[in-house]
Short mmCIF file of N, CA and C in Angstrom, two decimals:
data_model
loop_
_atom_site.label_atom_id
_atom_site.label_comp_id
_atom_site.label_asym_id
_atom_site.label_seq_id
_atom_site.Cartn_x
_atom_site.Cartn_y
_atom_site.Cartn_z
N MET A 1459 -36.20 -35.37 61.56
CA MET A 1459 -35.86 -34.61 62.73
C MET A 1459 -35.17 -35.54 63.73
N GLU A 1460 -34.10 -35.06 64.31
CA GLU A 1460 -33.33 -35.83 65.28
C GLU A 1460 -34.04 -35.81 66.63
N VAL A 1461 -34.14 -36.95 67.29
CA VAL A 1461 -34.75 -37.04 68.61
C VAL A 1461 -33.63 -36.98 69.64
N LEU A 1462 -33.77 -36.09 70.61
CA LEU A 1462 -32.76 -35.95 71.65
C LEU A 1462 -33.15 -36.79 72.85
N SER A 1463 -32.25 -37.64 73.27
CA SER A 1463 -32.50 -38.44 74.46
C SER A 1463 -31.60 -37.91 75.57
N PRO A 1464 -31.85 -38.32 76.81
CA PRO A 1464 -30.96 -37.87 77.89
C PRO A 1464 -29.52 -38.23 77.58
N ARG A 1465 -28.61 -37.33 77.92
CA ARG A 1465 -27.19 -37.53 77.66
C ARG A 1465 -26.60 -38.49 78.68
N PRO A 1466 -25.99 -39.58 78.22
CA PRO A 1466 -25.32 -40.48 79.16
C PRO A 1466 -24.18 -39.74 79.85
N THR A 1467 -24.01 -39.99 81.13
CA THR A 1467 -22.97 -39.33 81.92
C THR A 1467 -21.60 -39.57 81.30
N GLY A 1468 -20.85 -38.48 81.16
CA GLY A 1468 -19.49 -38.57 80.64
C GLY A 1468 -19.38 -38.62 79.13
N GLU A 1469 -20.47 -38.70 78.41
CA GLU A 1469 -20.42 -38.79 76.95
C GLU A 1469 -20.55 -37.39 76.35
N ARG A 1470 -19.60 -37.03 75.52
CA ARG A 1470 -19.62 -35.70 74.87
C ARG A 1470 -20.45 -35.80 73.59
N GLN A 1471 -21.32 -34.82 73.41
CA GLN A 1471 -22.16 -34.79 72.22
C GLN A 1471 -21.85 -33.54 71.41
N LYS A 1472 -22.28 -33.55 70.17
CA LYS A 1472 -22.04 -32.38 69.32
C LYS A 1472 -22.83 -31.18 69.83
N THR A 1473 -22.32 -30.00 69.53
CA THR A 1473 -22.99 -28.77 69.91
C THR A 1473 -24.18 -28.55 69.00
N LEU A 1474 -25.28 -28.20 69.60
CA LEU A 1474 -26.53 -27.96 68.86
C LEU A 1474 -26.94 -26.52 69.09
N PHE A 1475 -27.20 -25.81 68.01
CA PHE A 1475 -27.68 -24.43 68.09
C PHE A 1475 -29.14 -24.40 67.68
N VAL A 1476 -29.97 -23.80 68.51
CA VAL A 1476 -31.39 -23.66 68.22
C VAL A 1476 -31.70 -22.18 68.27
N THR A 1477 -32.34 -21.67 67.22
CA THR A 1477 -32.67 -20.25 67.15
C THR A 1477 -34.18 -20.09 67.05
N PHE A 1478 -34.72 -19.17 67.82
CA PHE A 1478 -36.14 -18.83 67.76
C PHE A 1478 -36.22 -17.44 67.15
N TYR A 1479 -36.84 -17.34 65.99
CA TYR A 1479 -36.80 -16.11 65.22
C TYR A 1479 -38.16 -15.80 64.65
N SER A 1480 -38.54 -14.54 64.70
CA SER A 1480 -39.78 -14.10 64.08
C SER A 1480 -39.75 -12.58 63.98
N PHE A 1481 -40.25 -12.04 62.87
CA PHE A 1481 -40.34 -10.59 62.73
C PHE A 1481 -41.45 -10.03 63.61
N LYS A 1482 -42.46 -10.84 63.87
CA LYS A 1482 -43.62 -10.37 64.61
C LYS A 1482 -43.42 -10.60 66.11
N GLY A 1483 -43.80 -9.64 66.91
CA GLY A 1483 -43.73 -9.79 68.35
C GLY A 1483 -45.01 -10.40 68.89
N GLY A 1484 -44.94 -10.92 70.09
CA GLY A 1484 -46.12 -11.45 70.75
C GLY A 1484 -46.59 -12.80 70.25
N VAL A 1485 -45.70 -13.56 69.62
CA VAL A 1485 -46.09 -14.86 69.08
C VAL A 1485 -45.65 -16.02 69.98
N GLY A 1486 -45.02 -15.71 71.11
CA GLY A 1486 -44.62 -16.75 72.05
C GLY A 1486 -43.20 -17.25 71.86
N ARG A 1487 -42.39 -16.50 71.17
CA ARG A 1487 -41.01 -16.90 70.88
C ARG A 1487 -40.20 -17.08 72.17
N THR A 1488 -40.29 -16.14 73.09
CA THR A 1488 -39.53 -16.23 74.34
C THR A 1488 -39.99 -17.41 75.18
N LEU A 1489 -41.29 -17.60 75.27
CA LEU A 1489 -41.82 -18.72 76.06
C LEU A 1489 -41.42 -20.06 75.44
N ALA A 1490 -41.45 -20.16 74.12
CA ALA A 1490 -41.04 -21.39 73.44
C ALA A 1490 -39.56 -21.66 73.70
N LEU A 1491 -38.72 -20.63 73.59
CA LEU A 1491 -37.29 -20.78 73.84
C LEU A 1491 -37.05 -21.25 75.27
N LEU A 1492 -37.72 -20.62 76.21
CA LEU A 1492 -37.54 -20.98 77.62
C LEU A 1492 -37.97 -22.42 77.88
N ASN A 1493 -39.09 -22.83 77.31
CA ASN A 1493 -39.55 -24.21 77.51
C ASN A 1493 -38.57 -25.22 76.93
N VAL A 1494 -38.11 -24.99 75.71
CA VAL A 1494 -37.16 -25.92 75.09
C VAL A 1494 -35.85 -25.94 75.87
N ALA A 1495 -35.37 -24.78 76.28
CA ALA A 1495 -34.13 -24.71 77.05
C ALA A 1495 -34.23 -25.49 78.35
N CYS A 1496 -35.34 -25.33 79.06
CA CYS A 1496 -35.54 -26.05 80.33
C CYS A 1496 -35.63 -27.56 80.10
N ILE A 1497 -36.30 -27.97 79.06
CA ILE A 1497 -36.41 -29.41 78.76
C ILE A 1497 -35.04 -29.99 78.43
N LEU A 1498 -34.27 -29.29 77.59
CA LEU A 1498 -32.94 -29.78 77.24
C LEU A 1498 -32.04 -29.86 78.48
N ALA A 1499 -32.10 -28.85 79.33
CA ALA A 1499 -31.31 -28.89 80.57
C ALA A 1499 -31.78 -30.03 81.47
N GLY A 1500 -33.09 -30.28 81.49
CA GLY A 1500 -33.63 -31.39 82.28
C GLY A 1500 -33.18 -32.75 81.77
N LEU A 1501 -32.82 -32.80 80.48
CA LEU A 1501 -32.31 -34.04 79.88
C LEU A 1501 -30.80 -34.18 80.07
N GLY A 1502 -30.20 -33.23 80.80
CA GLY A 1502 -28.77 -33.33 81.08
C GLY A 1502 -27.91 -32.51 80.15
N ARG A 1503 -28.49 -31.70 79.31
CA ARG A 1503 -27.71 -30.87 78.38
C ARG A 1503 -27.23 -29.59 79.06
N ARG A 1504 -26.13 -29.08 78.58
CA ARG A 1504 -25.67 -27.76 78.99
C ARG A 1504 -26.29 -26.75 78.04
N VAL A 1505 -27.10 -25.85 78.58
CA VAL A 1505 -27.85 -24.92 77.75
C VAL A 1505 -27.45 -23.49 78.06
N LEU A 1506 -27.16 -22.73 77.03
CA LEU A 1506 -26.87 -21.32 77.16
C LEU A 1506 -27.91 -20.56 76.32
N MET A 1507 -28.75 -19.79 76.99
CA MET A 1507 -29.74 -18.96 76.31
C MET A 1507 -29.14 -17.57 76.14
N ILE A 1508 -29.32 -16.98 74.97
CA ILE A 1508 -28.85 -15.62 74.71
C ILE A 1508 -30.07 -14.80 74.32
N ASP A 1509 -30.37 -13.78 75.12
CA ASP A 1509 -31.53 -12.94 74.85
C ASP A 1509 -31.13 -11.86 73.85
N PHE A 1510 -31.38 -12.14 72.57
CA PHE A 1510 -31.03 -11.21 71.51
C PHE A 1510 -32.22 -10.34 71.13
N ASP A 1511 -33.28 -10.40 71.91
CA ASP A 1511 -34.41 -9.51 71.70
C ASP A 1511 -34.10 -8.23 72.47
N LEU A 1512 -33.24 -7.42 71.89
CA LEU A 1512 -32.66 -6.28 72.60
C LEU A 1512 -33.69 -5.20 72.93
N GLU A 1513 -34.72 -5.06 72.10
CA GLU A 1513 -35.72 -4.01 72.34
C GLU A 1513 -36.80 -4.44 73.33
N ALA A 1514 -37.00 -5.72 73.52
CA ALA A 1514 -37.99 -6.23 74.48
C ALA A 1514 -37.46 -7.50 75.12
N PRO A 1515 -36.44 -7.38 75.98
CA PRO A 1515 -35.80 -8.56 76.56
C PRO A 1515 -36.69 -9.32 77.54
N GLY A 1516 -37.34 -10.36 77.08
CA GLY A 1516 -38.29 -11.11 77.90
C GLY A 1516 -37.67 -12.11 78.85
N LEU A 1517 -36.50 -12.67 78.49
CA LEU A 1517 -35.88 -13.66 79.37
C LEU A 1517 -35.46 -13.05 80.70
N THR A 1518 -35.35 -11.75 80.73
CA THR A 1518 -35.00 -11.04 81.95
C THR A 1518 -36.03 -11.31 83.05
N HIS A 1519 -37.30 -11.43 82.69
CA HIS A 1519 -38.34 -11.68 83.69
C HIS A 1519 -38.12 -13.03 84.36
N PHE A 1520 -37.71 -14.04 83.59
CA PHE A 1520 -37.41 -15.35 84.15
C PHE A 1520 -36.21 -15.26 85.08
N GLN A 1521 -35.20 -14.52 84.66
CA GLN A 1521 -34.00 -14.31 85.48
C GLN A 1521 -34.37 -13.64 86.80
N ASP A 1522 -35.20 -12.60 86.75
CA ASP A 1522 -35.60 -11.89 87.96
C ASP A 1522 -36.42 -12.77 88.89
N LYS A 1523 -37.27 -13.65 88.34
CA LYS A 1523 -38.08 -14.54 89.17
C LYS A 1523 -37.19 -15.57 89.87
N GLN A 1524 -36.16 -16.05 89.18
CA GLN A 1524 -35.31 -17.09 89.76
C GLN A 1524 -34.30 -16.55 90.76
N ILE A 1525 -33.69 -15.45 90.44
CA ILE A 1525 -32.59 -14.96 91.28
C ILE A 1525 -33.11 -13.99 92.32
N GLU A 1526 -33.61 -12.86 91.86
CA GLU A 1526 -34.10 -11.83 92.76
C GLU A 1526 -34.66 -10.72 91.88
N ALA A 1527 -35.81 -10.20 92.26
CA ALA A 1527 -36.42 -9.12 91.48
C ALA A 1527 -35.45 -7.94 91.40
N GLY A 1528 -35.28 -7.42 90.19
CA GLY A 1528 -34.42 -6.27 90.00
C GLY A 1528 -32.97 -6.59 89.68
N VAL A 1529 -32.59 -7.88 89.72
CA VAL A 1529 -31.20 -8.23 89.44
C VAL A 1529 -30.81 -7.80 88.03
N SER A 1530 -31.79 -7.74 87.12
CA SER A 1530 -31.51 -7.36 85.74
C SER A 1530 -31.03 -5.92 85.62
N ARG A 1531 -31.27 -5.12 86.61
CA ARG A 1531 -30.80 -3.72 86.57
C ARG A 1531 -29.28 -3.66 86.72
N GLN A 1532 -28.67 -4.71 87.29
CA GLN A 1532 -27.22 -4.73 87.48
C GLN A 1532 -26.49 -5.74 86.60
N GLN A 1533 -27.18 -6.75 86.09
CA GLN A 1533 -26.54 -7.85 85.36
C GLN A 1533 -26.14 -7.43 83.94
N PRO A 1534 -24.83 -7.33 83.67
CA PRO A 1534 -24.41 -7.03 82.30
C PRO A 1534 -24.80 -8.17 81.37
N GLY A 1535 -25.04 -7.85 80.13
CA GLY A 1535 -25.44 -8.86 79.16
C GLY A 1535 -24.85 -8.61 77.79
N LEU A 1536 -25.56 -9.03 76.77
CA LEU A 1536 -25.06 -8.98 75.40
C LEU A 1536 -24.72 -7.56 74.96
N VAL A 1537 -25.60 -6.60 75.19
CA VAL A 1537 -25.33 -5.22 74.80
C VAL A 1537 -24.08 -4.70 75.49
N ASP A 1538 -23.94 -5.01 76.77
CA ASP A 1538 -22.77 -4.57 77.53
C ASP A 1538 -21.49 -5.26 77.03
N ALA A 1539 -21.59 -6.54 76.71
CA ALA A 1539 -20.43 -7.28 76.19
C ALA A 1539 -19.95 -6.68 74.88
N MET A 1540 -20.89 -6.38 74.01
CA MET A 1540 -20.51 -5.81 72.71
C MET A 1540 -19.97 -4.39 72.89
N ASP A 1541 -20.58 -3.63 73.77
CA ASP A 1541 -20.13 -2.27 74.05
C ASP A 1541 -18.71 -2.29 74.63
N ASP A 1542 -18.46 -3.18 75.58
CA ASP A 1542 -17.12 -3.32 76.17
C ASP A 1542 -16.10 -3.72 75.11
N PHE A 1543 -16.49 -4.65 74.24
CA PHE A 1543 -15.60 -5.12 73.18
C PHE A 1543 -15.25 -3.99 72.22
N LEU A 1544 -16.25 -3.20 71.84
CA LEU A 1544 -16.01 -2.09 70.91
C LEU A 1544 -15.15 -1.00 71.55
N ASP A 1545 -15.28 -0.81 72.88
CA ASP A 1545 -14.45 0.18 73.58
C ASP A 1545 -12.98 -0.23 73.56
N ASP A 1546 -12.70 -1.51 73.87
CA ASP A 1546 -11.32 -1.99 73.88
C ASP A 1546 -11.32 -3.52 73.78
N PRO A 1547 -11.18 -4.04 72.56
CA PRO A 1547 -11.21 -5.50 72.36
C PRO A 1547 -10.14 -6.25 73.15
N ARG A 1548 -9.00 -5.60 73.43
CA ARG A 1548 -7.91 -6.30 74.12
C ARG A 1548 -8.23 -6.59 75.58
N THR A 1549 -9.01 -5.72 76.22
CA THR A 1549 -9.30 -5.92 77.64
C THR A 1549 -10.70 -6.47 77.89
N SER A 1550 -11.49 -6.60 76.85
CA SER A 1550 -12.86 -7.07 77.00
C SER A 1550 -12.90 -8.59 77.24
N PRO A 1551 -13.71 -9.05 78.20
CA PRO A 1551 -13.87 -10.49 78.37
C PRO A 1551 -14.49 -11.15 77.13
N PHE A 1552 -15.19 -10.38 76.32
CA PHE A 1552 -15.81 -10.89 75.09
C PHE A 1552 -14.74 -11.28 74.07
N GLY A 1553 -13.61 -10.56 74.09
CA GLY A 1553 -12.55 -10.84 73.13
C GLY A 1553 -11.46 -11.73 73.68
N ASP A 1554 -11.55 -12.11 74.94
CA ASP A 1554 -10.55 -12.94 75.59
C ASP A 1554 -10.66 -14.37 75.06
N GLU A 1555 -9.52 -15.02 74.92
CA GLU A 1555 -9.52 -16.40 74.43
C GLU A 1555 -9.97 -17.39 75.51
N GLU A 1556 -9.96 -16.98 76.75
CA GLU A 1556 -10.41 -17.83 77.85
C GLU A 1556 -11.86 -17.48 78.17
N PRO A 1557 -12.80 -18.41 78.02
CA PRO A 1557 -14.22 -18.09 78.20
C PRO A 1557 -14.63 -17.79 79.63
N GLU A 1558 -13.79 -18.11 80.62
CA GLU A 1558 -14.17 -17.88 82.01
C GLU A 1558 -14.48 -16.41 82.28
N GLY A 1559 -13.70 -15.51 81.70
CA GLY A 1559 -13.93 -14.09 81.90
C GLY A 1559 -15.29 -13.66 81.38
N PHE A 1560 -15.65 -14.17 80.22
CA PHE A 1560 -16.96 -13.84 79.64
C PHE A 1560 -18.07 -14.39 80.53
N PHE A 1561 -17.95 -15.65 80.92
CA PHE A 1561 -18.99 -16.27 81.75
C PHE A 1561 -19.11 -15.58 83.10
N ASP A 1562 -17.99 -15.26 83.72
CA ASP A 1562 -18.03 -14.60 85.02
C ASP A 1562 -18.71 -13.24 84.95
N THR A 1563 -18.55 -12.54 83.83
CA THR A 1563 -19.07 -11.18 83.70
C THR A 1563 -20.49 -11.12 83.17
N TYR A 1564 -20.82 -11.89 82.14
CA TYR A 1564 -22.07 -11.68 81.40
C TYR A 1564 -23.10 -12.80 81.51
N VAL A 1565 -22.79 -13.88 82.19
CA VAL A 1565 -23.69 -15.04 82.22
C VAL A 1565 -24.26 -15.25 83.61
N SER A 1566 -25.57 -15.49 83.67
CA SER A 1566 -26.25 -15.84 84.93
C SER A 1566 -26.57 -17.33 84.89
N SER A 1567 -26.25 -18.02 85.96
CA SER A 1567 -26.63 -19.43 86.08
C SER A 1567 -28.01 -19.50 86.72
N LEU A 1568 -28.91 -20.24 86.09
CA LEU A 1568 -30.28 -20.38 86.57
C LEU A 1568 -30.54 -21.82 86.98
N ASP A 1569 -31.56 -22.02 87.78
CA ASP A 1569 -31.92 -23.37 88.21
C ASP A 1569 -32.76 -24.05 87.13
N VAL A 1570 -32.47 -25.33 86.91
CA VAL A 1570 -33.31 -26.12 86.02
C VAL A 1570 -34.57 -26.46 86.81
N PRO A 1571 -35.75 -26.10 86.30
CA PRO A 1571 -36.99 -26.40 87.04
C PRO A 1571 -37.11 -27.89 87.35
N GLU A 1572 -37.52 -28.21 88.58
CA GLU A 1572 -37.61 -29.61 89.01
C GLU A 1572 -38.52 -30.45 88.13
N GLY A 1573 -39.59 -29.86 87.65
CA GLY A 1573 -40.58 -30.61 86.86
C GLY A 1573 -40.07 -31.15 85.55
N VAL A 1574 -38.93 -30.65 85.05
CA VAL A 1574 -38.41 -31.12 83.76
C VAL A 1574 -37.18 -32.00 83.92
N GLN A 1575 -36.68 -32.17 85.13
CA GLN A 1575 -35.48 -32.97 85.34
C GLN A 1575 -35.81 -34.45 85.22
N LYS A 1576 -35.04 -35.13 84.39
CA LYS A 1576 -35.22 -36.57 84.17
C LYS A 1576 -34.07 -37.30 84.83
N GLY A 1577 -34.33 -37.85 85.99
CA GLY A 1577 -33.28 -38.57 86.71
C GLY A 1577 -32.31 -37.61 87.36
N GLU A 1578 -31.09 -38.07 87.57
CA GLU A 1578 -30.07 -37.25 88.22
C GLU A 1578 -29.05 -36.77 87.20
N LYS A 1579 -29.53 -36.10 86.18
CA LYS A 1579 -28.65 -35.57 85.14
C LYS A 1579 -28.04 -34.26 85.61
N ASP A 1580 -26.90 -33.91 85.03
CA ASP A 1580 -26.21 -32.70 85.45
C ASP A 1580 -26.35 -31.59 84.41
N GLY A 1581 -27.54 -31.38 83.91
CA GLY A 1581 -27.77 -30.31 82.94
C GLY A 1581 -27.64 -28.95 83.59
N THR A 1582 -27.30 -27.96 82.78
CA THR A 1582 -27.17 -26.60 83.28
C THR A 1582 -28.01 -25.67 82.41
N LEU A 1583 -28.45 -24.59 83.01
CA LEU A 1583 -29.27 -23.59 82.33
C LEU A 1583 -28.66 -22.23 82.62
N ASP A 1584 -28.02 -21.64 81.61
CA ASP A 1584 -27.36 -20.34 81.77
C ASP A 1584 -28.00 -19.33 80.82
N LEU A 1585 -27.85 -18.05 81.17
CA LEU A 1585 -28.47 -16.99 80.39
C LEU A 1585 -27.51 -15.82 80.21
N VAL A 1586 -27.38 -15.38 78.96
CA VAL A 1586 -26.77 -14.10 78.66
C VAL A 1586 -27.94 -13.16 78.42
N PRO A 1587 -28.25 -12.31 79.40
CA PRO A 1587 -29.39 -11.40 79.22
C PRO A 1587 -29.08 -10.36 78.14
N ALA A 1588 -30.10 -9.64 77.72
CA ALA A 1588 -29.90 -8.61 76.69
C ALA A 1588 -28.91 -7.56 77.16
N GLY A 1589 -28.96 -7.22 78.42
CA GLY A 1589 -28.03 -6.23 78.95
C GLY A 1589 -28.49 -5.70 80.28
N ARG A 1590 -27.63 -4.91 80.89
CA ARG A 1590 -27.95 -4.27 82.17
C ARG A 1590 -29.07 -3.25 81.91
N LEU A 1591 -30.24 -3.48 82.47
CA LEU A 1591 -31.42 -2.67 82.17
C LEU A 1591 -31.51 -1.43 83.06
N ASP A 1592 -30.47 -0.63 83.00
CA ASP A 1592 -30.45 0.62 83.75
C ASP A 1592 -30.91 1.77 82.84
N GLU A 1593 -30.74 3.00 83.29
CA GLU A 1593 -31.21 4.17 82.54
C GLU A 1593 -30.47 4.35 81.22
N GLU A 1594 -29.24 3.84 81.10
CA GLU A 1594 -28.44 4.01 79.89
C GLU A 1594 -28.58 2.86 78.90
N TYR A 1595 -29.36 1.83 79.24
CA TYR A 1595 -29.47 0.65 78.38
C TYR A 1595 -29.88 1.01 76.95
N GLU A 1596 -30.93 1.77 76.82
CA GLU A 1596 -31.44 2.09 75.48
C GLU A 1596 -30.38 2.81 74.64
N GLY A 1597 -29.66 3.72 75.23
CA GLY A 1597 -28.59 4.42 74.52
C GLY A 1597 -27.49 3.48 74.07
N ARG A 1598 -27.06 2.58 74.98
CA ARG A 1598 -26.02 1.60 74.62
C ARG A 1598 -26.51 0.70 73.50
N MET A 1599 -27.79 0.29 73.58
CA MET A 1599 -28.35 -0.62 72.57
C MET A 1599 -28.37 0.06 71.19
N TYR A 1600 -28.87 1.28 71.13
CA TYR A 1600 -28.98 1.96 69.84
C TYR A 1600 -27.65 2.44 69.29
N ASP A 1601 -26.62 2.51 70.13
CA ASP A 1601 -25.29 2.87 69.64
C ASP A 1601 -24.62 1.71 68.89
N LEU A 1602 -25.11 0.49 69.07
CA LEU A 1602 -24.55 -0.66 68.37
C LEU A 1602 -25.04 -0.66 66.92
N ASN A 1603 -24.12 -0.51 65.99
CA ASN A 1603 -24.48 -0.51 64.58
C ASN A 1603 -24.04 -1.85 63.99
N PHE A 1604 -24.96 -2.82 63.98
CA PHE A 1604 -24.62 -4.17 63.55
C PHE A 1604 -24.20 -4.24 62.09
N GLU A 1605 -24.84 -3.46 61.24
CA GLU A 1605 -24.48 -3.46 59.82
C GLU A 1605 -23.04 -3.00 59.63
N GLU A 1606 -22.68 -1.91 60.31
CA GLU A 1606 -21.31 -1.39 60.23
C GLU A 1606 -20.31 -2.40 60.80
N MET A 1607 -20.64 -3.02 61.94
CA MET A 1607 -19.74 -4.01 62.54
C MET A 1607 -19.52 -5.18 61.60
N PHE A 1608 -20.59 -5.63 60.94
CA PHE A 1608 -20.48 -6.75 60.01
C PHE A 1608 -19.59 -6.38 58.83
N GLU A 1609 -19.81 -5.20 58.25
CA GLU A 1609 -19.03 -4.75 57.10
C GLU A 1609 -17.56 -4.61 57.44
N GLU A 1610 -17.25 -4.17 58.68
CA GLU A 1610 -15.86 -3.97 59.09
C GLU A 1610 -15.21 -5.26 59.61
N GLY A 1611 -15.99 -6.31 59.76
CA GLY A 1611 -15.45 -7.57 60.26
C GLY A 1611 -15.12 -7.55 61.74
N VAL A 1612 -15.83 -6.70 62.49
CA VAL A 1612 -15.58 -6.58 63.93
C VAL A 1612 -15.85 -7.92 64.62
N GLY A 1613 -14.91 -8.37 65.44
CA GLY A 1613 -15.09 -9.58 66.23
C GLY A 1613 -14.65 -10.86 65.56
N ARG A 1614 -14.05 -10.76 64.39
CA ARG A 1614 -13.62 -11.98 63.71
C ARG A 1614 -12.66 -12.76 64.54
#
């Protein structure tokens, strides 16, 4: 297993993807993800969390505690990005070659908790929430047919 040390300022490192996956709910997957993400950001890493637990988006609670209670009702996320892309890939920030549009629309910047910061590193902690948790969220979520999208090569 590779040991991650604080990133020296100005040094570019390879991109690391970490996935927390389990068929069973209630096993602490969201809390483990959040802890690892905060530690990596505290070590100076740029961290992007994506809440792909679409039926029970737990990272939203962390977002609401940090920013403002209820912000998740307005914050577009993964479901909204995919819905926008399927509506019109040409105008969707998800399909744009410039990532700024995607980040401006679907990503929330969160504070790295002080207790995990090691020195004066410039780590970042960002979140793509599951989606805007309004009255239509469930409908938008269930309208996404991932099997069909995969078979058709949507988003290649």
